[in-house]
Amino acid sequence: MRTFFVILLFVQLSVPAHAAQGLDVYCIDVEGGQATLFVTPAGKAMLVDTGWAGFNGRDADRIATVAKAAGVTRLDYLLVTHYHLDHVGGVPQLAERLPVGTYVDHGRSVETDPEAAELFHAYLRVRDRASHLIVRAGDRIPVEGMEVRVVASTGQGITRPLTGAGDPNPLCASTKSREVDPSENAQSIGILIEFGKFRMIDLGDLTWNKELQLVCPSNLLGRVDVYLATHHGLDESNSPAIVHALRPRVAVINNGSNKGGSPEALQTIRTSPSLEDIWQLHYAQDAGKENNAPEPFIVNVDQESSVSWIKLEAQADGQFTVTNSRNGKTKTYLPRP
Ligand SMILES: [Zn+2]
Ligand SMILES: [Zn+2]
């Protein structure tokens, strides 16, 4: 009996006071950029990208507001997928609002024009004040409370299948490569997040040919529950060969009113074999009503926008719930049979 009480006391002490049961993910609206905040049950936080620079720190303010509401006072990791304005631009402003433990990136920028160089150096000035980790395909990012596997970086993808993956992909035969993309998009860090049986993928702005490396001729990634649509749901990414191989149940599109959420990409996602719902940060003005998700699944339905997000709450058994901060619309997806 005494042993039992000692064990009970130990278990109670091991659980932090505000421990959540699941993994919380906030897809924060930064008007067609990326800012995705992961908060683990161990109380650790990782932010992927910081939105745009400028606008009086608009995107950094939005991220800080969501972080505060989530009880996050420090970012243990800030992952920069690549050095484009809508991803790395907000880093200096955000660093003034939230302390960062470790910056994670792919190393040097491949873009050297004066504007890109200035953006990269503004990032380096902030990054060099904290610890820094360069990651490559196959690496793990050690965030306590979830598994984060790097599946792409600097244009190189993983070369061996993840556990349970590796099936031949019949869509490769009908999918043609495109022109080489020399931009930072092709350098994007892509990550696969696992929390128990729950799987989610975020490939940054990875473009067509680099996506294909991951799923052709065989699918090295396996299936996911949630697909954060690559490159804001633009047609330069999101080939059927990758989207349909991933078999997502839910896709989240981090688009703006006039950026991302392209008709062809939305059609590819919607026709993916296991897809149940698409959730969007904005109504995509150019995609037409037939390609946009139904209104309750869209956070910003007109061009006027406010601080808002799509929240995912995942459980270790694979169940997850998605919530739209505008209208409180919420839906729970039970574990796959
Ligand atoms: Zn982007
Ligand atoms: Zn980009």
Short mmCIF file of C-alpha atoms and ligand atoms in Angstrom, two decimals:
data_model
loop_
_atom_site.label_atom_id
_atom_site.label_comp_id
_atom_site.label_asym_id
_atom_site.label_seq_id
_atom_site.Cartn_x
_atom_site.Cartn_y
_atom_site.Cartn_z
CA MET A 1 0.00 0.00 0.00
CA ARG A 2 2.80 2.34 0.94
CA THR A 3 4.51 1.71 -2.43
CA PHE A 4 1.23 2.56 -4.16
CA PHE A 5 1.03 5.99 -2.49
CA VAL A 6 4.67 6.73 -3.28
CA ILE A 7 4.02 5.92 -6.96
CA LEU A 8 0.85 8.05 -6.94
CA LEU A 9 2.73 11.01 -5.46
CA PHE A 10 5.47 10.63 -8.06
CA VAL A 11 2.95 10.58 -10.91
CA GLN A 12 1.23 13.71 -9.59
CA LEU A 13 4.51 15.59 -9.25
CA SER A 14 5.54 14.58 -12.75
CA VAL A 15 2.57 16.30 -14.40
CA PRO A 16 2.91 20.08 -14.77
CA ALA A 17 0.08 22.11 -13.20
CA HIS A 18 -1.38 23.28 -16.52
CA ALA A 19 -0.71 20.11 -18.45
CA ALA A 20 -2.96 19.61 -21.44
CA GLN A 21 -3.86 16.11 -22.51
CA GLY A 22 -3.14 16.64 -26.17
CA LEU A 23 -1.07 18.49 -28.74
CA ASP A 24 -2.45 21.92 -29.64
CA VAL A 25 -1.69 23.48 -33.02
CA TYR A 26 -2.66 27.03 -33.96
CA CYS A 27 -2.62 27.99 -37.64
CA ILE A 28 -2.45 31.76 -37.22
CA ASP A 29 -3.70 34.08 -39.94
CA VAL A 30 -0.84 36.17 -41.33
CA GLU A 31 -2.50 37.11 -44.62
CA GLY A 32 -1.01 34.51 -46.92
CA GLY A 33 2.22 33.85 -45.00
CA GLN A 34 2.88 31.11 -42.48
CA ALA A 35 2.79 31.10 -38.67
CA THR A 36 1.98 27.75 -37.06
CA LEU A 37 2.31 27.33 -33.31
CA PHE A 38 2.66 23.87 -31.73
CA VAL A 39 2.16 23.50 -27.97
CA THR A 40 2.89 20.07 -26.51
CA PRO A 41 1.45 18.47 -23.36
CA ALA A 42 4.93 18.87 -21.84
CA GLY A 43 4.43 22.64 -22.06
CA LYS A 44 6.96 23.12 -24.88
CA ALA A 45 6.29 25.46 -27.80
CA MET A 46 7.57 25.46 -31.38
CA LEU A 47 6.60 28.14 -33.88
CA VAL A 48 7.00 27.49 -37.60
CA ASP A 49 7.56 30.80 -39.41
CA THR A 50 6.60 34.30 -38.37
CA GLY A 51 4.57 35.90 -41.18
CA TRP A 52 5.50 39.13 -42.91
CA ALA A 53 7.72 42.01 -41.88
CA GLY A 54 6.29 45.53 -41.65
CA PHE A 55 2.65 46.55 -41.14
CA ASN A 56 3.71 47.95 -37.72
CA GLY A 57 4.50 44.46 -36.46
CA ARG A 58 1.01 43.21 -37.35
CA ASP A 59 1.96 39.54 -37.72
CA ALA A 60 4.24 39.48 -34.67
CA ASP A 61 1.37 41.03 -32.67
CA ARG A 62 -1.03 38.35 -33.89
CA ILE A 63 1.37 35.54 -32.99
CA ALA A 64 2.07 37.06 -29.56
CA THR A 65 -1.67 37.37 -28.89
CA VAL A 66 -2.31 33.72 -29.73
CA ALA A 67 0.77 32.62 -27.75
CA LYS A 68 -0.48 34.50 -24.68
CA ALA A 69 -3.93 32.94 -24.96
CA ALA A 70 -2.23 29.52 -25.22
CA GLY A 71 -0.18 30.20 -22.08
CA VAL A 72 3.08 30.31 -24.05
CA THR A 73 5.61 32.77 -22.61
CA ARG A 74 8.65 31.47 -24.49
CA LEU A 75 9.23 29.76 -27.83
CA ASP A 76 11.49 26.79 -27.20
CA TYR A 77 12.03 26.49 -30.97
CA LEU A 78 11.42 28.89 -33.83
CA LEU A 79 11.69 27.04 -37.13
CA VAL A 80 12.19 29.14 -40.26
CA THR A 81 11.21 26.99 -43.26
CA HIS A 82 12.93 29.30 -45.80
CA TYR A 83 13.94 32.92 -46.22
CA HIS A 84 10.97 34.50 -47.95
CA LEU A 85 9.33 37.65 -46.66
CA ASP A 86 6.06 35.95 -45.65
CA HIS A 87 7.92 33.37 -43.50
CA VAL A 88 11.08 34.95 -42.04
CA GLY A 89 10.03 38.61 -42.36
CA GLY A 90 8.39 38.83 -38.95
CA VAL A 91 11.31 37.36 -36.93
CA PRO A 92 12.87 40.66 -35.69
CA GLN A 93 9.49 42.01 -34.51
CA LEU A 94 8.49 38.72 -32.93
CA ALA A 95 11.80 38.43 -31.06
CA GLU A 96 10.94 41.75 -29.37
CA ARG A 97 7.71 40.23 -28.06
CA LEU A 98 8.61 36.63 -27.18
CA PRO A 99 11.92 35.06 -26.07
CA VAL A 100 13.22 32.34 -28.39
CA GLY A 101 15.31 29.38 -27.17
CA THR A 102 16.64 27.88 -30.41
CA TYR A 103 16.31 29.00 -34.03
CA VAL A 104 16.07 26.18 -36.56
CA ASP A 105 16.77 26.75 -40.27
CA HIS A 106 18.39 25.24 -43.37
CA GLY A 107 21.60 27.32 -43.37
CA ARG A 108 22.44 29.92 -46.00
CA SER A 109 19.91 31.54 -48.31
CA VAL A 110 20.26 30.62 -51.98
CA GLU A 111 18.87 34.01 -53.01
CA THR A 112 21.46 36.75 -53.25
CA ASP A 113 19.69 39.76 -54.77
CA PRO A 114 19.94 42.87 -52.52
CA GLU A 115 16.39 42.59 -51.15
CA ALA A 116 16.79 38.90 -50.26
CA ALA A 117 20.22 39.55 -48.75
CA GLU A 118 18.84 42.34 -46.55
CA LEU A 119 16.01 40.12 -45.33
CA PHE A 120 18.41 37.27 -44.57
CA HIS A 121 20.80 39.52 -42.66
CA ALA A 122 17.99 41.06 -40.62
CA TYR A 123 17.19 37.49 -39.56
CA LEU A 124 20.84 36.62 -38.83
CA ARG A 125 21.22 39.63 -36.53
CA VAL A 126 18.44 38.25 -34.31
CA ARG A 127 19.28 34.57 -34.73
CA ASP A 128 22.88 35.02 -33.71
CA ARG A 129 21.81 36.19 -30.25
CA ALA A 130 20.27 32.79 -29.42
CA SER A 131 21.17 29.16 -30.01
CA HIS A 132 20.90 27.89 -33.53
CA LEU A 133 20.36 24.53 -35.20
CA ILE A 134 20.75 23.73 -38.91
CA VAL A 135 18.68 20.70 -39.91
CA ARG A 136 18.81 18.27 -42.83
CA ALA A 137 16.43 15.62 -44.11
CA GLY A 138 16.26 12.74 -41.66
CA ASP A 139 17.02 14.85 -38.57
CA ARG A 140 14.74 15.10 -35.56
CA ILE A 141 13.99 18.35 -33.78
CA PRO A 142 13.97 17.50 -30.07
CA VAL A 143 10.74 19.12 -28.92
CA GLU A 144 9.62 17.40 -25.74
CA GLY A 145 6.09 16.02 -26.07
CA MET A 146 5.93 15.38 -29.83
CA GLU A 147 8.03 13.82 -32.59
CA VAL A 148 9.27 16.25 -35.23
CA ARG A 149 10.99 14.64 -38.19
CA VAL A 150 12.65 16.73 -40.90
CA VAL A 151 11.69 15.21 -44.26
CA ALA A 152 13.13 17.91 -46.55
CA SER A 153 15.76 20.66 -46.33
CA THR A 154 18.05 22.43 -48.85
CA GLY A 155 16.32 20.65 -51.71
CA GLN A 156 17.14 17.19 -50.37
CA GLY A 157 14.42 14.86 -49.18
CA ILE A 158 14.59 11.75 -47.04
CA THR A 159 15.73 8.77 -49.09
CA ARG A 160 14.31 5.96 -47.00
CA PRO A 161 10.65 5.45 -46.08
CA LEU A 162 9.42 6.47 -42.64
CA THR A 163 8.05 3.64 -40.48
CA GLY A 164 5.02 2.10 -42.15
CA ALA A 165 5.55 4.01 -45.41
CA GLY A 166 7.14 2.98 -48.73
CA ASP A 167 4.17 1.87 -50.85
CA PRO A 168 4.54 2.32 -54.62
CA ASN A 169 2.67 5.41 -55.81
CA PRO A 170 0.59 4.79 -58.97
CA LEU A 171 0.12 8.54 -59.61
CA CYS A 172 3.83 9.06 -60.34
CA ALA A 173 3.50 7.65 -63.86
CA SER A 174 1.05 10.37 -64.89
CA THR A 175 2.85 13.23 -63.12
CA LYS A 176 5.41 15.22 -65.07
CA SER A 177 8.26 17.17 -63.50
CA ARG A 178 8.32 20.92 -64.00
CA GLU A 179 11.09 23.44 -64.60
CA VAL A 180 13.73 23.59 -61.88
CA ASP A 181 12.80 26.11 -59.17
CA PRO A 182 15.96 28.03 -58.20
CA SER A 183 14.23 29.96 -55.38
CA GLU A 184 14.20 29.53 -51.62
CA ASN A 185 10.87 27.69 -51.92
CA ALA A 186 12.67 24.58 -53.16
CA GLN A 187 14.99 24.80 -50.11
CA SER A 188 12.08 24.71 -47.61
CA ILE A 189 12.37 22.65 -44.48
CA GLY A 190 9.52 20.14 -44.43
CA ILE A 191 8.48 18.48 -41.19
CA LEU A 192 6.29 15.55 -40.24
CA ILE A 193 4.81 15.81 -36.75
CA GLU A 194 3.70 12.76 -34.81
CA PHE A 195 1.79 12.73 -31.56
CA GLY A 196 0.90 9.12 -30.75
CA LYS A 197 -1.09 7.98 -33.77
CA PHE A 198 -1.80 11.53 -34.96
CA ARG A 199 0.28 12.68 -37.97
CA MET A 200 0.48 16.12 -39.56
CA ILE A 201 2.73 17.45 -42.32
CA ASP A 202 4.05 20.96 -43.00
CA LEU A 203 6.29 21.29 -46.07
CA GLY A 204 6.60 25.09 -46.04
CA ASP A 205 6.63 26.38 -49.64
CA LEU A 206 8.26 23.27 -51.14
CA THR A 207 7.64 23.25 -54.88
CA TRP A 208 6.47 20.58 -57.33
CA ASN A 209 9.65 18.64 -58.19
CA LYS A 210 10.87 18.53 -54.59
CA GLU A 211 7.48 17.28 -53.42
CA LEU A 212 7.70 14.48 -55.98
CA GLN A 213 11.08 13.37 -54.59
CA LEU A 214 9.27 12.47 -51.37
CA VAL A 215 6.53 10.33 -52.90
CA CYS A 216 7.88 8.95 -56.22
CA PRO A 217 8.32 6.23 -57.21
CA SER A 218 7.25 5.15 -53.71
CA ASN A 219 5.63 7.18 -50.94
CA LEU A 220 8.35 7.70 -48.31
CA LEU A 221 6.06 9.72 -46.03
CA GLY A 222 3.03 7.48 -45.48
CA ARG A 223 -0.38 8.88 -44.58
CA VAL A 224 -1.26 11.93 -42.54
CA ASP A 225 -4.33 13.06 -40.67
CA VAL A 226 -3.78 16.76 -41.30
CA TYR A 227 -2.19 18.35 -44.35
CA LEU A 228 -1.11 21.94 -43.90
CA ALA A 229 -1.46 22.74 -47.59
CA THR A 230 1.98 23.36 -49.04
CA HIS A 231 2.82 26.87 -50.29
CA HIS A 232 -0.49 28.37 -49.12
CA GLY A 233 -2.40 26.06 -51.48
CA LEU A 234 -0.81 27.42 -54.68
CA ASP A 235 -0.72 25.51 -57.96
CA GLU A 236 3.12 25.56 -58.04
CA SER A 237 2.91 22.91 -55.34
CA ASN A 238 0.23 20.36 -54.37
CA SER A 239 0.50 17.81 -57.18
CA PRO A 240 -2.06 14.98 -56.97
CA ALA A 241 0.88 12.57 -56.66
CA ILE A 242 1.78 13.93 -53.22
CA VAL A 243 -1.59 15.08 -51.89
CA HIS A 244 -3.41 11.86 -52.78
CA ALA A 245 -0.54 9.69 -51.51
CA LEU A 246 -0.65 11.45 -48.14
CA ARG A 247 -4.39 10.70 -47.90
CA PRO A 248 -5.16 13.55 -45.46
CA ARG A 249 -8.51 13.60 -43.65
CA VAL A 250 -8.32 17.34 -43.13
CA ALA A 251 -6.45 20.05 -45.03
CA VAL A 252 -5.77 23.48 -43.58
CA ILE A 253 -5.01 26.24 -46.09
CA ASN A 254 -2.94 29.17 -44.79
CA ASN A 255 -3.96 31.42 -47.65
CA GLY A 256 -4.76 35.13 -47.88
CA SER A 257 -7.73 36.68 -49.68
CA ASN A 258 -5.69 37.10 -52.85
CA LYS A 259 -2.82 34.67 -52.29
CA GLY A 260 -2.98 30.89 -52.31
CA GLY A 261 -6.04 28.70 -52.37
CA SER A 262 -5.67 28.33 -56.17
CA PRO A 263 -8.49 26.52 -57.99
CA GLU A 264 -6.42 23.59 -59.26
CA ALA A 265 -4.75 22.96 -55.89
CA LEU A 266 -8.08 23.16 -54.04
CA GLN A 267 -9.59 20.67 -56.50
CA THR A 268 -6.65 18.30 -56.04
CA ILE A 269 -7.03 18.47 -52.27
CA ARG A 270 -10.80 18.11 -52.30
CA THR A 271 -10.67 15.03 -54.54
CA SER A 272 -8.04 13.30 -52.38
CA PRO A 273 -9.38 9.82 -51.47
CA SER A 274 -9.75 10.17 -47.67
CA LEU A 275 -10.46 13.89 -47.45
CA GLU A 276 -13.28 14.90 -45.11
CA ASP A 277 -12.93 18.70 -44.85
CA ILE A 278 -10.91 21.69 -45.96
CA TRP A 279 -10.48 24.55 -43.45
CA GLN A 280 -9.24 27.90 -44.78
CA LEU A 281 -7.85 31.04 -43.16
CA HIS A 282 -9.44 33.17 -45.90
CA TYR A 283 -12.07 32.92 -48.58
CA ALA A 284 -9.92 32.67 -51.74
CA GLN A 285 -11.25 35.50 -53.92
CA ASP A 286 -10.01 34.08 -57.21
CA ALA A 287 -11.03 30.46 -56.69
CA GLY A 288 -14.79 30.79 -57.08
CA LYS A 289 -17.46 29.61 -54.68
CA GLU A 290 -17.29 26.06 -56.04
CA ASN A 291 -13.64 25.65 -55.00
CA ASN A 292 -13.79 27.37 -51.61
CA ALA A 293 -14.77 25.44 -48.49
CA PRO A 294 -18.28 26.02 -47.09
CA GLU A 295 -18.53 29.31 -45.17
CA PRO A 296 -18.44 27.82 -41.62
CA PHE A 297 -15.00 26.31 -42.38
CA ILE A 298 -13.47 29.66 -43.41
CA VAL A 299 -11.98 32.02 -40.82
CA ASN A 300 -12.03 35.28 -42.78
CA VAL A 301 -14.92 35.38 -45.21
CA ASP A 302 -14.41 38.91 -46.52
CA GLN A 303 -11.32 41.02 -47.16
CA GLU A 304 -11.54 42.73 -43.75
CA SER A 305 -9.68 40.53 -41.30
CA SER A 306 -8.87 40.42 -37.62
CA VAL A 307 -6.72 38.33 -35.30
CA SER A 308 -7.82 34.79 -35.86
CA TRP A 309 -6.74 31.22 -36.18
CA ILE A 310 -7.69 27.64 -36.82
CA LYS A 311 -6.95 25.46 -33.81
CA LEU A 312 -6.26 21.73 -33.93
CA GLU A 313 -6.33 19.66 -30.75
CA ALA A 314 -4.87 16.19 -31.27
CA GLN A 315 -5.04 13.18 -28.97
CA ALA A 316 -2.55 10.32 -28.86
CA ASP A 317 -5.16 7.85 -30.13
CA GLY A 318 -5.41 9.82 -33.39
CA GLN A 319 -8.61 11.70 -32.59
CA PHE A 320 -8.47 15.43 -33.29
CA THR A 321 -10.73 18.46 -33.13
CA VAL A 322 -10.61 21.52 -35.37
CA THR A 323 -12.02 24.92 -34.34
CA ASN A 324 -12.60 28.13 -36.31
CA SER A 325 -11.93 31.14 -34.07
CA ARG A 326 -14.38 33.39 -35.96
CA ASN A 327 -17.59 31.46 -35.40
CA GLY A 328 -16.63 28.78 -32.89
CA LYS A 329 -17.40 26.10 -35.49
CA THR A 330 -15.82 22.94 -34.19
CA LYS A 331 -15.63 19.38 -35.47
CA THR A 332 -14.12 16.25 -33.98
CA TYR A 333 -12.57 13.58 -36.18
CA LEU A 334 -12.58 10.17 -34.51
CA PRO A 335 -9.50 7.94 -34.84
CA ARG A 336 -9.21 6.04 -38.12
CA PRO A 337 -10.59 2.51 -37.74
ZN ZN B 1 5.07 31.54 -48.54
ZN ZN B 2 8.26 31.12 -50.22
#
